[in-house]
Tab-separated table of C-alpha atoms in Angstrom:
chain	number	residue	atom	x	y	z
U	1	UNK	CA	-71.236	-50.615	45.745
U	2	UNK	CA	-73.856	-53.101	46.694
U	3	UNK	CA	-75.324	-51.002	49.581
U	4	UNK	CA	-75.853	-48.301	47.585
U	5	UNK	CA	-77.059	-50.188	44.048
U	6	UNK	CA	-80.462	-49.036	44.737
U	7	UNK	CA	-80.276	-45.210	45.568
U	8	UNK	CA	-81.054	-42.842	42.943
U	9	UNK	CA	-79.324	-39.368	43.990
U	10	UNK	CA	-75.436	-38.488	43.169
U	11	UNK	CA	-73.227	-40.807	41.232
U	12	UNK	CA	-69.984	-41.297	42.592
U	13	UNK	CA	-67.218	-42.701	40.714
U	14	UNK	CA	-63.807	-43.122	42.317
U	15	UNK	CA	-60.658	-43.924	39.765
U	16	UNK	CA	-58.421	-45.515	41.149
U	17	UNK	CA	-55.568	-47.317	40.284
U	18	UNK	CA	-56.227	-44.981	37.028
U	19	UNK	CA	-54.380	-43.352	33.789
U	20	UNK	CA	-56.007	-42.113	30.727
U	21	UNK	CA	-53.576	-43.975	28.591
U	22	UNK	CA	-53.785	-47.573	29.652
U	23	UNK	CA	-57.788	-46.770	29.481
U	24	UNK	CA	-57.149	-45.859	25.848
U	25	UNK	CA	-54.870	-49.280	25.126
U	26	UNK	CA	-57.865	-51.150	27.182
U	27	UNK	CA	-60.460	-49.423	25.011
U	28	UNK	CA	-58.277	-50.279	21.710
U	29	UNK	CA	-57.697	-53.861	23.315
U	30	UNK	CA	-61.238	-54.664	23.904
U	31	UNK	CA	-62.463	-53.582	20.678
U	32	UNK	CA	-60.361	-55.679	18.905
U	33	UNK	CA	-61.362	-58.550	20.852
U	34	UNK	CA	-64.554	-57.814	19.885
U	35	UNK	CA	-64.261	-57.774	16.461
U	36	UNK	CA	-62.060	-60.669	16.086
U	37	UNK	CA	-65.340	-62.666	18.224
U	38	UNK	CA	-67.386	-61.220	15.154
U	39	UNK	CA	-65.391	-62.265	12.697
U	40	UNK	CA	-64.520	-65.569	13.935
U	41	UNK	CA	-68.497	-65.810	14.135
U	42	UNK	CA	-69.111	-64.711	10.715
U	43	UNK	CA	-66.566	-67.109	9.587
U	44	UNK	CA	-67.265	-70.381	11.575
U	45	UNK	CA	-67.122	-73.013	9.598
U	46	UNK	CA	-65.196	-71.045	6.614
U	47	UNK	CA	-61.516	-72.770	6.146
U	48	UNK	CA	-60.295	-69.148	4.790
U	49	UNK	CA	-60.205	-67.267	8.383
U	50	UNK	CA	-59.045	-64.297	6.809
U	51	UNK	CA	-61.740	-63.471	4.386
U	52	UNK	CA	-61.361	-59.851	2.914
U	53	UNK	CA	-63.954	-58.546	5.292
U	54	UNK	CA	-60.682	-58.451	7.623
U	55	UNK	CA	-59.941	-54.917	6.530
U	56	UNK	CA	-63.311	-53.870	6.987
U	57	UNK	CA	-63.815	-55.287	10.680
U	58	UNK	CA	-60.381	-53.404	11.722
U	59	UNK	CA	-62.054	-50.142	11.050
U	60	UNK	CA	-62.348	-48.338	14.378
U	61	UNK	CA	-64.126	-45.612	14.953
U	62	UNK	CA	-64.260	-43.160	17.653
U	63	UNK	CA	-67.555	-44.154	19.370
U	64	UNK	CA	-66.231	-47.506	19.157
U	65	UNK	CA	-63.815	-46.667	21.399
U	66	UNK	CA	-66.448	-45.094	23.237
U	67	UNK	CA	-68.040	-47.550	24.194
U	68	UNK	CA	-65.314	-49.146	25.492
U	69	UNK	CA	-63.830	-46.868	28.289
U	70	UNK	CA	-64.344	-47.478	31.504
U	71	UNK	CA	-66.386	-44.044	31.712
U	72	UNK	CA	-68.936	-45.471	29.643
U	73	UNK	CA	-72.644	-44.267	31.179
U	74	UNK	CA	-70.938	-41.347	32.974
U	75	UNK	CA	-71.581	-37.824	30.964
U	76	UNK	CA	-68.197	-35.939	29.712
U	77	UNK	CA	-67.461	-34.146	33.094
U	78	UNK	CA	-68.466	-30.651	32.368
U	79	UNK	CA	-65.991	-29.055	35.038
U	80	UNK	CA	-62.340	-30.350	35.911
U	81	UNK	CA	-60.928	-29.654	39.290
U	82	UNK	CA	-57.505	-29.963	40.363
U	83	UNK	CA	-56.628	-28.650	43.473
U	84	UNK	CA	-53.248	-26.925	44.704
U	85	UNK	CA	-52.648	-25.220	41.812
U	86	UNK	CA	-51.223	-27.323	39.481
U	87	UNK	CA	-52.333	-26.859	36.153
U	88	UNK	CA	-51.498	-30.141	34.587
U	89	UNK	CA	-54.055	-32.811	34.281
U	90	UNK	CA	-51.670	-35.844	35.284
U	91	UNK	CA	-53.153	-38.883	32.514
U	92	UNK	CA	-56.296	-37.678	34.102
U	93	UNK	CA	-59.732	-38.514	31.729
U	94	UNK	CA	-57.541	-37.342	28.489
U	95	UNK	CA	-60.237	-38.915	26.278
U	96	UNK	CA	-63.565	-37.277	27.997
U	97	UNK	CA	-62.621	-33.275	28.716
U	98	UNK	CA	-62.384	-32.335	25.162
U	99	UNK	CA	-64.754	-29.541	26.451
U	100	UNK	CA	-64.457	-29.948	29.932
U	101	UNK	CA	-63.809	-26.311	31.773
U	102	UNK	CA	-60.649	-26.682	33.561
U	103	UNK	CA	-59.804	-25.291	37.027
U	104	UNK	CA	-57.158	-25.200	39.258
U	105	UNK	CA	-57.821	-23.341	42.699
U	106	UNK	CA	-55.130	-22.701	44.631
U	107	UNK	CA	-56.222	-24.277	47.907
U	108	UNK	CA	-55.087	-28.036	48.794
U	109	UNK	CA	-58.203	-30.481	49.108
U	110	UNK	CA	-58.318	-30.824	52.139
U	111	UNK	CA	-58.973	-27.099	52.593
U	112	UNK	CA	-61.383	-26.977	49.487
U	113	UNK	CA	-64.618	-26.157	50.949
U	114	UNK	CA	-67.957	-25.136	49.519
U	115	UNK	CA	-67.075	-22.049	48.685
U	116	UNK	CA	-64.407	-22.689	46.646
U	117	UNK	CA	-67.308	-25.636	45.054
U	118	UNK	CA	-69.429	-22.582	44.574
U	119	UNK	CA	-66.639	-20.312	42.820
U	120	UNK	CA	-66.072	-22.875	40.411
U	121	UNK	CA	-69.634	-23.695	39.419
U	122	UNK	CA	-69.908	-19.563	38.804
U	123	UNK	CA	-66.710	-19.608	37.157
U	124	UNK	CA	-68.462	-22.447	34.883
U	125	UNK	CA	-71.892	-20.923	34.273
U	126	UNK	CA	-69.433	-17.767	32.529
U	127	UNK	CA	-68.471	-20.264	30.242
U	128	UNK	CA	-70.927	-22.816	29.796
U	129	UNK	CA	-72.475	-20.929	26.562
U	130	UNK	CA	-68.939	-21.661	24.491
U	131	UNK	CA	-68.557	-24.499	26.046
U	132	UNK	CA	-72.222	-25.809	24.838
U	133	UNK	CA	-71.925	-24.329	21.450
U	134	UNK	CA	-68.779	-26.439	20.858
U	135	UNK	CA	-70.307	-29.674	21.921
U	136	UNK	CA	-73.615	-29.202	19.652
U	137	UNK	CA	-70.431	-28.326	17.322
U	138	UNK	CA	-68.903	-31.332	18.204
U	139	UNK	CA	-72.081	-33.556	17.956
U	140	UNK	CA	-73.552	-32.165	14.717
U	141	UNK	CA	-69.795	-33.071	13.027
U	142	UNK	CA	-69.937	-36.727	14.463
W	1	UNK	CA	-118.645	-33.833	20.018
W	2	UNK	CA	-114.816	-34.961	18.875
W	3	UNK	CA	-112.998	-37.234	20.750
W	4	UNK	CA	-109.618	-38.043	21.174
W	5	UNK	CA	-108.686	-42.001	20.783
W	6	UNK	CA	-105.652	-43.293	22.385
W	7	UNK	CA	-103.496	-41.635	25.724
W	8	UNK	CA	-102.592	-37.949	24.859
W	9	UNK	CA	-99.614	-36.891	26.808
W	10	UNK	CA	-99.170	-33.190	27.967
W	11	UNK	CA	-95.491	-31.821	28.607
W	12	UNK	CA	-94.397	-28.821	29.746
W	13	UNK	CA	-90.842	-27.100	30.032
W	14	UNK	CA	-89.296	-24.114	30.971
W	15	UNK	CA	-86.191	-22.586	32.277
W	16	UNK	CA	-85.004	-20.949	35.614
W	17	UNK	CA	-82.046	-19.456	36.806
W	18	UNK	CA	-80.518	-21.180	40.102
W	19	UNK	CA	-77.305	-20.977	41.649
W	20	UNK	CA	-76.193	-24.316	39.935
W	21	UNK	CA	-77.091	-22.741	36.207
W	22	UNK	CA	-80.053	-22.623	34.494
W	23	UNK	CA	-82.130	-25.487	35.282
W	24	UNK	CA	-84.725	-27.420	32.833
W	25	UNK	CA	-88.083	-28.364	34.621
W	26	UNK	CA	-90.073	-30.554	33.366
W	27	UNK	CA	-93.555	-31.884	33.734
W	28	UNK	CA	-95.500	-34.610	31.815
W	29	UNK	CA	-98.622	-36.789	32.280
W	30	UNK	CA	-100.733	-38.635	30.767
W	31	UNK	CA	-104.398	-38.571	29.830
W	32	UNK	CA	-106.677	-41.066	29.300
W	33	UNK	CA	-109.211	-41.839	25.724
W	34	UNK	CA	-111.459	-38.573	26.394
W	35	UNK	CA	-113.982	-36.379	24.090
W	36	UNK	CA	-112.041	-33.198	23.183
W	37	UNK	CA	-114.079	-30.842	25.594
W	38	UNK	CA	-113.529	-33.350	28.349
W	39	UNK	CA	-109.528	-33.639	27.810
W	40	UNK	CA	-109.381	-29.976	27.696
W	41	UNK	CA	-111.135	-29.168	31.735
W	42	UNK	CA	-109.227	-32.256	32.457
W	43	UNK	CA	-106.076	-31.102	31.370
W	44	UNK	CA	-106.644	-28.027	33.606
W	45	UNK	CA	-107.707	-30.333	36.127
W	46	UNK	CA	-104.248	-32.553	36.179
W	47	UNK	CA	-102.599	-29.047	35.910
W	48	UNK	CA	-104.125	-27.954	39.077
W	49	UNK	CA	-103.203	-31.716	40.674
W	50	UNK	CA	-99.738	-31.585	39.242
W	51	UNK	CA	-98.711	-27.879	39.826
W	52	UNK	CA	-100.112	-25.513	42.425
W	53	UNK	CA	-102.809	-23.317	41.660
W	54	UNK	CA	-102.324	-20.053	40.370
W	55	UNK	CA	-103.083	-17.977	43.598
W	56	UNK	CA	-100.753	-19.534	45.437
W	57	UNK	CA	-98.077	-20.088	42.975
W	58	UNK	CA	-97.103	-16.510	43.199
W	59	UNK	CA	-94.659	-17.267	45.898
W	60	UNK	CA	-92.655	-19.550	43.821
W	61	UNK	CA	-92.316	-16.822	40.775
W	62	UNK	CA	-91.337	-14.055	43.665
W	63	UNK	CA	-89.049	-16.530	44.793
W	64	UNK	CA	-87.567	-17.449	41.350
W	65	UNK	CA	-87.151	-13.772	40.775
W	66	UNK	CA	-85.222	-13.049	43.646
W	67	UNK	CA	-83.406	-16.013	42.547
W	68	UNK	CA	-82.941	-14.726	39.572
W	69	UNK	CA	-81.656	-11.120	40.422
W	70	UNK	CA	-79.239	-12.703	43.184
W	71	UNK	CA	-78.067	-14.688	40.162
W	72	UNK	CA	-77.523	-11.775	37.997
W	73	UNK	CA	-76.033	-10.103	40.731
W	74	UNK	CA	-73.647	-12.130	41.950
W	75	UNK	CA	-72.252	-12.683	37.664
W	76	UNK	CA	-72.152	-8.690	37.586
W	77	UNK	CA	-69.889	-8.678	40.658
W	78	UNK	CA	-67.941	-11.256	39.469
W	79	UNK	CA	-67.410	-9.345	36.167
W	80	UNK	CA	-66.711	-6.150	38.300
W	81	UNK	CA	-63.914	-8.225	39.661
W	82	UNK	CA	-62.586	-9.687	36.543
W	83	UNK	CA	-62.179	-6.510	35.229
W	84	UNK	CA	-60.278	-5.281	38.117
W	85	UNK	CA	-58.420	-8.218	37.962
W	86	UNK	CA	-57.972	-7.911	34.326
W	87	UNK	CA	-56.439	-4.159	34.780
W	88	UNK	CA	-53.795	-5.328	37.164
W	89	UNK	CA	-52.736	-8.270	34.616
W	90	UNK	CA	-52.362	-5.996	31.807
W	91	UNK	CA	-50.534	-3.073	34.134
W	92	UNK	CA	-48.146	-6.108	34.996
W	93	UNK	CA	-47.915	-7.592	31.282
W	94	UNK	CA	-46.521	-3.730	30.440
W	95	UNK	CA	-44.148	-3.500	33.428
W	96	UNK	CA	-42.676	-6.901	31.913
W	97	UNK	CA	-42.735	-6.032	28.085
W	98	UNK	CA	-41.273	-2.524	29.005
W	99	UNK	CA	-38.408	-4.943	31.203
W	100	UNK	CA	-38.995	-2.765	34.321
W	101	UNK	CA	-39.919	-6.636	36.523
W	102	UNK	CA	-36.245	-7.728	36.573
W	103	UNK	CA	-37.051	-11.354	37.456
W	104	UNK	CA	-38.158	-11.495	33.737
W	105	UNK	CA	-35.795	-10.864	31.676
W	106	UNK	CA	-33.814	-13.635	32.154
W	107	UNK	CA	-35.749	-16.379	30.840
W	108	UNK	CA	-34.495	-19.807	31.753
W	109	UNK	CA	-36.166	-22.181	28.436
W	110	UNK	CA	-33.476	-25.379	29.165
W	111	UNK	CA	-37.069	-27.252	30.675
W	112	UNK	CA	-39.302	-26.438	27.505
W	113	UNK	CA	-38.408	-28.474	24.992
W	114	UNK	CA	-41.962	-28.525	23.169
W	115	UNK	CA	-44.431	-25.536	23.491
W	116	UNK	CA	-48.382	-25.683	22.299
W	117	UNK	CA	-50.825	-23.169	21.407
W	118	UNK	CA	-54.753	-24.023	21.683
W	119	UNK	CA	-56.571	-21.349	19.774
W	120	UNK	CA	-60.055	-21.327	19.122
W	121	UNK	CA	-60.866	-21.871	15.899
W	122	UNK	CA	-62.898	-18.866	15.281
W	123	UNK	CA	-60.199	-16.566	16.570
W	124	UNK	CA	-57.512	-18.943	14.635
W	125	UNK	CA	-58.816	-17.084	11.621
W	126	UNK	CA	-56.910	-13.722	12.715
W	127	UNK	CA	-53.505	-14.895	11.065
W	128	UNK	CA	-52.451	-11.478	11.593
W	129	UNK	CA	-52.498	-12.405	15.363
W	130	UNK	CA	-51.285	-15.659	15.086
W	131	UNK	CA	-47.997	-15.007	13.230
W	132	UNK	CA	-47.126	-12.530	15.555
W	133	UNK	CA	-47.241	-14.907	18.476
W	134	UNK	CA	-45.223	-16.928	16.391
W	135	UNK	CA	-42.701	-13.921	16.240
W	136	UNK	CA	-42.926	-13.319	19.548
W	137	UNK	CA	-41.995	-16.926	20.645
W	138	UNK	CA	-39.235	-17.410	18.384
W	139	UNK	CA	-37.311	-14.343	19.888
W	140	UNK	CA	-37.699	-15.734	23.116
W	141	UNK	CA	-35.778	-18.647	21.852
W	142	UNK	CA	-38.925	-21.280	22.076
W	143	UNK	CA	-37.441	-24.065	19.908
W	144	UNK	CA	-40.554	-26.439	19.229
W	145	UNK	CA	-43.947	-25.122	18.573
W	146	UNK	CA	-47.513	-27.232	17.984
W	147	UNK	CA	-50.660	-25.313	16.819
W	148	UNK	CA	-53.847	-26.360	17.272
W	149	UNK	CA	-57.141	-25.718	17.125
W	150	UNK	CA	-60.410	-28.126	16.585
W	151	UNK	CA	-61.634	-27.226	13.355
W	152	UNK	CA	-57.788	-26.956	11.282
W	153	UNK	CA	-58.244	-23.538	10.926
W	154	UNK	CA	-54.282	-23.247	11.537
W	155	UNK	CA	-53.119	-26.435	9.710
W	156	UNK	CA	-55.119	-24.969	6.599
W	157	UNK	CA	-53.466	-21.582	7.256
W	158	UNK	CA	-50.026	-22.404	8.290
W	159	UNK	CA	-48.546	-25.977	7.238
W	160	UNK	CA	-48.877	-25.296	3.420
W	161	UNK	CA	-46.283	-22.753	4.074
W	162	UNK	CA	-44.506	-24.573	7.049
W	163	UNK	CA	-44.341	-27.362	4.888
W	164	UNK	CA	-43.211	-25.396	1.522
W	165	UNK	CA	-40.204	-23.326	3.562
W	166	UNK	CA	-38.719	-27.027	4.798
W	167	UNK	CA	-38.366	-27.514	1.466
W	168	UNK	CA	-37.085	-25.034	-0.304
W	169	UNK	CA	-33.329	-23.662	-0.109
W	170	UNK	CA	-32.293	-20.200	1.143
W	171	UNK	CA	-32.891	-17.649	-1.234
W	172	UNK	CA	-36.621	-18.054	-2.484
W	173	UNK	CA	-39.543	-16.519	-0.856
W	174	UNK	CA	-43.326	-17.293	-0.754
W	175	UNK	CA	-45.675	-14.174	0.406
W	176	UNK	CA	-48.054	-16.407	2.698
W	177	UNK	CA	-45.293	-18.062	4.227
W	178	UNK	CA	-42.466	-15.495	4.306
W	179	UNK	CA	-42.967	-15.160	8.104
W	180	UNK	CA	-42.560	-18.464	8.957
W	181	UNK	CA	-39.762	-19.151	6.540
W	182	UNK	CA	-37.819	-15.895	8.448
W	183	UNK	CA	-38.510	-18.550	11.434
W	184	UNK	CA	-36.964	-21.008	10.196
W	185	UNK	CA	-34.069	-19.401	8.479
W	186	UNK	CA	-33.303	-17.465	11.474
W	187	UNK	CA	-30.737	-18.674	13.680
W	188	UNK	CA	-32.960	-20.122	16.236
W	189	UNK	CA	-34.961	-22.351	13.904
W	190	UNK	CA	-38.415	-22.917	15.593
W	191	UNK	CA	-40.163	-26.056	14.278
W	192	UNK	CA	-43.819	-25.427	13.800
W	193	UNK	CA	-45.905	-28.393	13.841
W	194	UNK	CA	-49.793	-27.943	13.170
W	195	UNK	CA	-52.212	-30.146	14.730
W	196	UNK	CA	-56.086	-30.043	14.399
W	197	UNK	CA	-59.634	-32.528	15.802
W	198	UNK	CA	-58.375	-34.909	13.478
W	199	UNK	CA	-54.964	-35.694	15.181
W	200	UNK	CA	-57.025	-36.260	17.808
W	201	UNK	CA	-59.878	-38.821	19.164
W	202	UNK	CA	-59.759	-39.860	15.041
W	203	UNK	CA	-55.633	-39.980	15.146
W	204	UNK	CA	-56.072	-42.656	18.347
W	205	UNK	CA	-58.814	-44.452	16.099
W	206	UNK	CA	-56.658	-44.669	12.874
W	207	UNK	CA	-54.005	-46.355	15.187
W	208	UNK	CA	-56.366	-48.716	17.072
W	209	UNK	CA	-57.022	-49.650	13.460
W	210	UNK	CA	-53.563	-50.616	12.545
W	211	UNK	CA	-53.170	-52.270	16.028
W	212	UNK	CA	-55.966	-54.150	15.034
W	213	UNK	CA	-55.402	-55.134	11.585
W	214	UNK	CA	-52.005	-56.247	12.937
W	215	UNK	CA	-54.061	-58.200	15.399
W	216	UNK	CA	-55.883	-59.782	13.048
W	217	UNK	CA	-52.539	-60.407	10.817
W	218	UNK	CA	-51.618	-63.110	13.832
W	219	UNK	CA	-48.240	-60.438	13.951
W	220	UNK	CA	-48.682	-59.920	17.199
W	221	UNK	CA	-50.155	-60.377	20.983
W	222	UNK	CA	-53.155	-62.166	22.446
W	223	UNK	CA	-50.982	-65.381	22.167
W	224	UNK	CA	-54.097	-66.927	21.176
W	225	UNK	CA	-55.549	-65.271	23.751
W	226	UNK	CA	-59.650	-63.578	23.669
W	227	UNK	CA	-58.162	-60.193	23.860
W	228	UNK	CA	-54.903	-59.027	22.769
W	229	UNK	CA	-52.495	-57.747	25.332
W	230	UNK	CA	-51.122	-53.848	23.763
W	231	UNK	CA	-49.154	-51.663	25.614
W	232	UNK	CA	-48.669	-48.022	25.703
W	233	UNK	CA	-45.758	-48.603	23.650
W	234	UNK	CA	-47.625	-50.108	20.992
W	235	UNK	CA	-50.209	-47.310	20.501
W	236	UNK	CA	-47.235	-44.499	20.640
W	237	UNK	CA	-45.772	-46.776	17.730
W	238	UNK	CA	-48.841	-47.304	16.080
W	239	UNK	CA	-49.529	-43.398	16.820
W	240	UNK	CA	-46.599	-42.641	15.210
W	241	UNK	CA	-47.285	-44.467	12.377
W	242	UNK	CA	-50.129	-43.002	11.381
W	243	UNK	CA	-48.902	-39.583	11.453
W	244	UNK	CA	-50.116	-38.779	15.024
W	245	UNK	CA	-47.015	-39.280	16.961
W	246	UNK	CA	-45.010	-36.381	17.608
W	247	UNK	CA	-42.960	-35.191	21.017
W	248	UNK	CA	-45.621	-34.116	24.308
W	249	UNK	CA	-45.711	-30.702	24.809
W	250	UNK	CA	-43.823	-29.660	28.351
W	251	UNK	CA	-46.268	-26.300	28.477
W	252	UNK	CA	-49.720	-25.652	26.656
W	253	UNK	CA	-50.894	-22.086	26.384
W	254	UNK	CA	-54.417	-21.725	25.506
W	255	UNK	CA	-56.196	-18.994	23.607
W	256	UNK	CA	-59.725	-18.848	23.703
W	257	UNK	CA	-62.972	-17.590	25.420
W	258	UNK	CA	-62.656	-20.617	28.464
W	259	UNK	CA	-60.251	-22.578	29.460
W	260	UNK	CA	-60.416	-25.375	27.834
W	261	UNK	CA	-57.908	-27.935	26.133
W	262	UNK	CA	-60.313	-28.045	22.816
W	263	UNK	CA	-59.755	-32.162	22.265
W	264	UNK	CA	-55.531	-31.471	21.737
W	265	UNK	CA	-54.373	-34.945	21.460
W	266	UNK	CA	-54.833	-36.721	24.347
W	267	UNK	CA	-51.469	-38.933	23.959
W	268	UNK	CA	-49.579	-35.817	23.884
W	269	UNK	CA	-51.089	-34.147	26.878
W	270	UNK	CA	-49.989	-35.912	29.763
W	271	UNK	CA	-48.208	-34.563	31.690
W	272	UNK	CA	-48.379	-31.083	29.850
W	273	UNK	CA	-48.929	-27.722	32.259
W	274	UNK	CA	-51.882	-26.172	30.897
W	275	UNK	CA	-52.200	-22.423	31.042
W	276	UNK	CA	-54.918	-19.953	30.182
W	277	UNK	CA	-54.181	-17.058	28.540
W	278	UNK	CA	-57.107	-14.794	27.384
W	279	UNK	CA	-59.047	-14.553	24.317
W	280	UNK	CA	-56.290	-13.977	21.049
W	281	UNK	CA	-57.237	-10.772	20.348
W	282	UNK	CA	-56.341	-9.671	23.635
W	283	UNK	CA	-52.409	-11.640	23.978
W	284	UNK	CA	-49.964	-9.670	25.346
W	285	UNK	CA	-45.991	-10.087	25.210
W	286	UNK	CA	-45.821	-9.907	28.689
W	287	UNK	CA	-48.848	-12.700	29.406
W	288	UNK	CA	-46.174	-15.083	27.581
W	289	UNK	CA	-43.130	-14.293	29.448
W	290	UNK	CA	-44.880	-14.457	32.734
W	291	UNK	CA	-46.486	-17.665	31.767
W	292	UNK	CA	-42.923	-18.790	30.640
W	293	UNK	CA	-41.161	-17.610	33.839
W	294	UNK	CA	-43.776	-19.240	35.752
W	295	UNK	CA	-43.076	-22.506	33.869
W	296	UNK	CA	-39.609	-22.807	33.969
W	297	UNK	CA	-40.005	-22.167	38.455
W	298	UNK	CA	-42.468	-24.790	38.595
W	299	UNK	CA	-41.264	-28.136	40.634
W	300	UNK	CA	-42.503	-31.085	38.746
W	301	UNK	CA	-42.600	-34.730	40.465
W	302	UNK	CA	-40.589	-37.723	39.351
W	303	UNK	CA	-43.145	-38.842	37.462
W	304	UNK	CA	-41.293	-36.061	34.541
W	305	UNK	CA	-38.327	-38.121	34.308
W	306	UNK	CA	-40.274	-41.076	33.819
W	307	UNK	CA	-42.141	-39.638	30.905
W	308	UNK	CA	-38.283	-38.767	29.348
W	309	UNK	CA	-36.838	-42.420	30.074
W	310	UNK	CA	-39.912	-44.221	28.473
């Protein structure tokens, strides 16, 4: 990561040891932690540490959570690929492919090739203009 | 003459087809305090710096055509092949429906447990359509259904009158619901359970609240500790609490334009097998026994009887 803090082409991001759900509980975790900092700062000095903004500061919202996962920075990934077939996504980035287009070539990865990259970015561009009206969708609702 | 007092900044955008999509260019700079007149030749100026002159930028808009029509090209063949591919699908959905494929009309259902339907929202609105697949499905002995779609199109639609025929006794019919009563009367007894957005991303907030009102209670974790230590287990219970818990679904068929899971809850999607069935309008009896059949061969890992120990 250090060798390469300074280029400015492709991201790469490689998950790994990774599941969607303990990213969720880690998300949930750290936002806690973060409020309970903000209310223990609000309250320094108070002798009543559980004021009634308590019920306030538990409020969580979604971009709270957000903020929080580990994909934070890195767009929604607009096409999912999982290779061999299988059509399940495996605790795989549950949270960010609400309108991800999902795709499952038959070939194993080591035989996926640029072609098969191509086919799926074509596959994608037949889609993209549902796809993008649901985000806007999405967005304007948020 | 006027002038102009501060930096004015000229932008420019347009589109063009590529092979990667349709791709936004962009061009900006920035001018200097100028009289109008001036600002105006030396916008044309930094035009002619920034992009090619006109005479020779002909080469670029032959090659963005060609671009272009390669683009549209290729989508047309690609459609061309669909709808090839499309004709063969349907000639095989018939040979199954009519029970002429003998491979299908056994259907082995011991795996599926817990079946989901994605539908987008806009073609949720066909109830016509919908309670037919819920027909359909309950013949073929499908014990467990979720519906979803983003918007609640199908929780406004269907869980007044899911909800109404759990109630009531045997005898007293409701015209909305008297479909899914029949369901549930019959001898099979599907459960229908309607999901929407709001089961969600906002059903995993509600419960992060609760977790973290429980938090702040002292009830549980941290151990004094900055950050509190919760477990998958917690957020299923907390999940569960809320309203949002409810069994993972072994298979997920998806109606819609793209194949796409729409935001179904992500707790519940796991380890689901995610199939794409067509737009709505188009389903087909035979699309859901193949995609059954297909199901019920398919070897799962070990990581399956995990998910049923936990």
């Amino acid at each position: 990561m250090a060798s390469t803090t300074g280029n400015t082409g492709l991201v790469f991001s490689v998950y790994m040891p990774y599941n969607s759900t303990s990213e969720i509980v880690n998300a949930v975790s750290e936002v806690c932690a973060e409020r309970k900092e903000l209310l223990q700062s609000e309250h320094a000095g108070d002798c009543n540490g559980h004021a009634a903004n308590n019920g306030v500061h538990s409020e969580i919202s979604v971009a709270d959570l957000d903020r929080h996962m580990y994909s934070t920075g890195c767009p929604d990934p607009d096409i999912v690929i999982r290779t061999s077939g299988e059509t399940r996504l495996s605790n795989f980035l549950l949270w960010q492919t609400t309108f991800s287009h999902l795709q499952n070539p038959d070939p194993l990865w080591p035989e996926f090739s640029f072609r098969h990259l191509v086919w799926a970015i074509l596959q994608y561009q037949r889609a993209y203009p549902y796809l993008e009206q649901n985000r806007k969708l999405a967005k304007k609702q948020l | 003459m006027p002038s102009i007092r501060g930096n004015v900044r000229v932008a420019f955008e347009f589109s063009l087809p590529s092979v990667c999509g349709n791709v936004r260019v962009a061009f900006e700079f920035t001018l200097g305090p100028l009289r109008l007149q001036e600002a105006f030749v030396a916008s044309e100026a930094s035009v002619f710096m920034n992009q090619p002159p006109p005479h020779m930028s002909r080469p670029s808009i032959i090659i963005k055509l060609i671009l272009g029509l390669l683009w549209t090209i290729t989508h047309l063949a690609i459609s061309f092949l669909n709808l090839w591919s499309h004709l063969i699908y349907s000639l095989e959905c018939y040979l199954i429906s009519s029970g002429l494929l003998r491979k299908y009309q056994n259907l082995h259902l011991g795996r599926l447990k817990c079946l989901a339907i994605v539908v987008d929202s806009k073609e949720a609105k066909s109830t016509v359509k919908v309670k037919q697949l819920l027909c359909w499905l309950s013949s073929m002995g499908v014990k467990y259904v979720c519906l979803y779609d983003i918007e609640g199109v199908l929780k406004r639609s269907f869980e007044p009158a899911v909800n109404v025929s759990r109630d009531r006794t045997a005898g007293e019919h409701f015209g909305i619901g008297a479909n899914i009563k029949d369901l549930h009367r019959s001898q099979r007894e599907m459960v229908i359970d309607c999901l929407s957005g709001s089961d969600g991303k906002e059903g995993i907030a509600k419960a992060a609240s609760l977790l973290c009102s429980t938090y702040f209670n002292g009830d549980t974790h941290g151990d004094g500790k900055r950050k509190p230590a919760f477990t998958e287990a917690d957020m299923a219970s907390a999940l569960k609490a809320v309203g949002c818990g409810g069994p993972e679904p072994d298979l997920l068929l998806m109606y819609g334009p793209a194949r796409c899971h729409l935001g179904f809850p992500a707790w519940r999607l796991r380890y689901t097998e995610i199939t794409y069935m067509g737009p709505l309008k188009s389903m087909k009896y035979g699309a859901i026994v193949k995609a059954l059949y297909n199901f019920s061969k398919k070897h799962q890992n070990y990581v399956l009887q995990i998910r049923y120990t936990n």
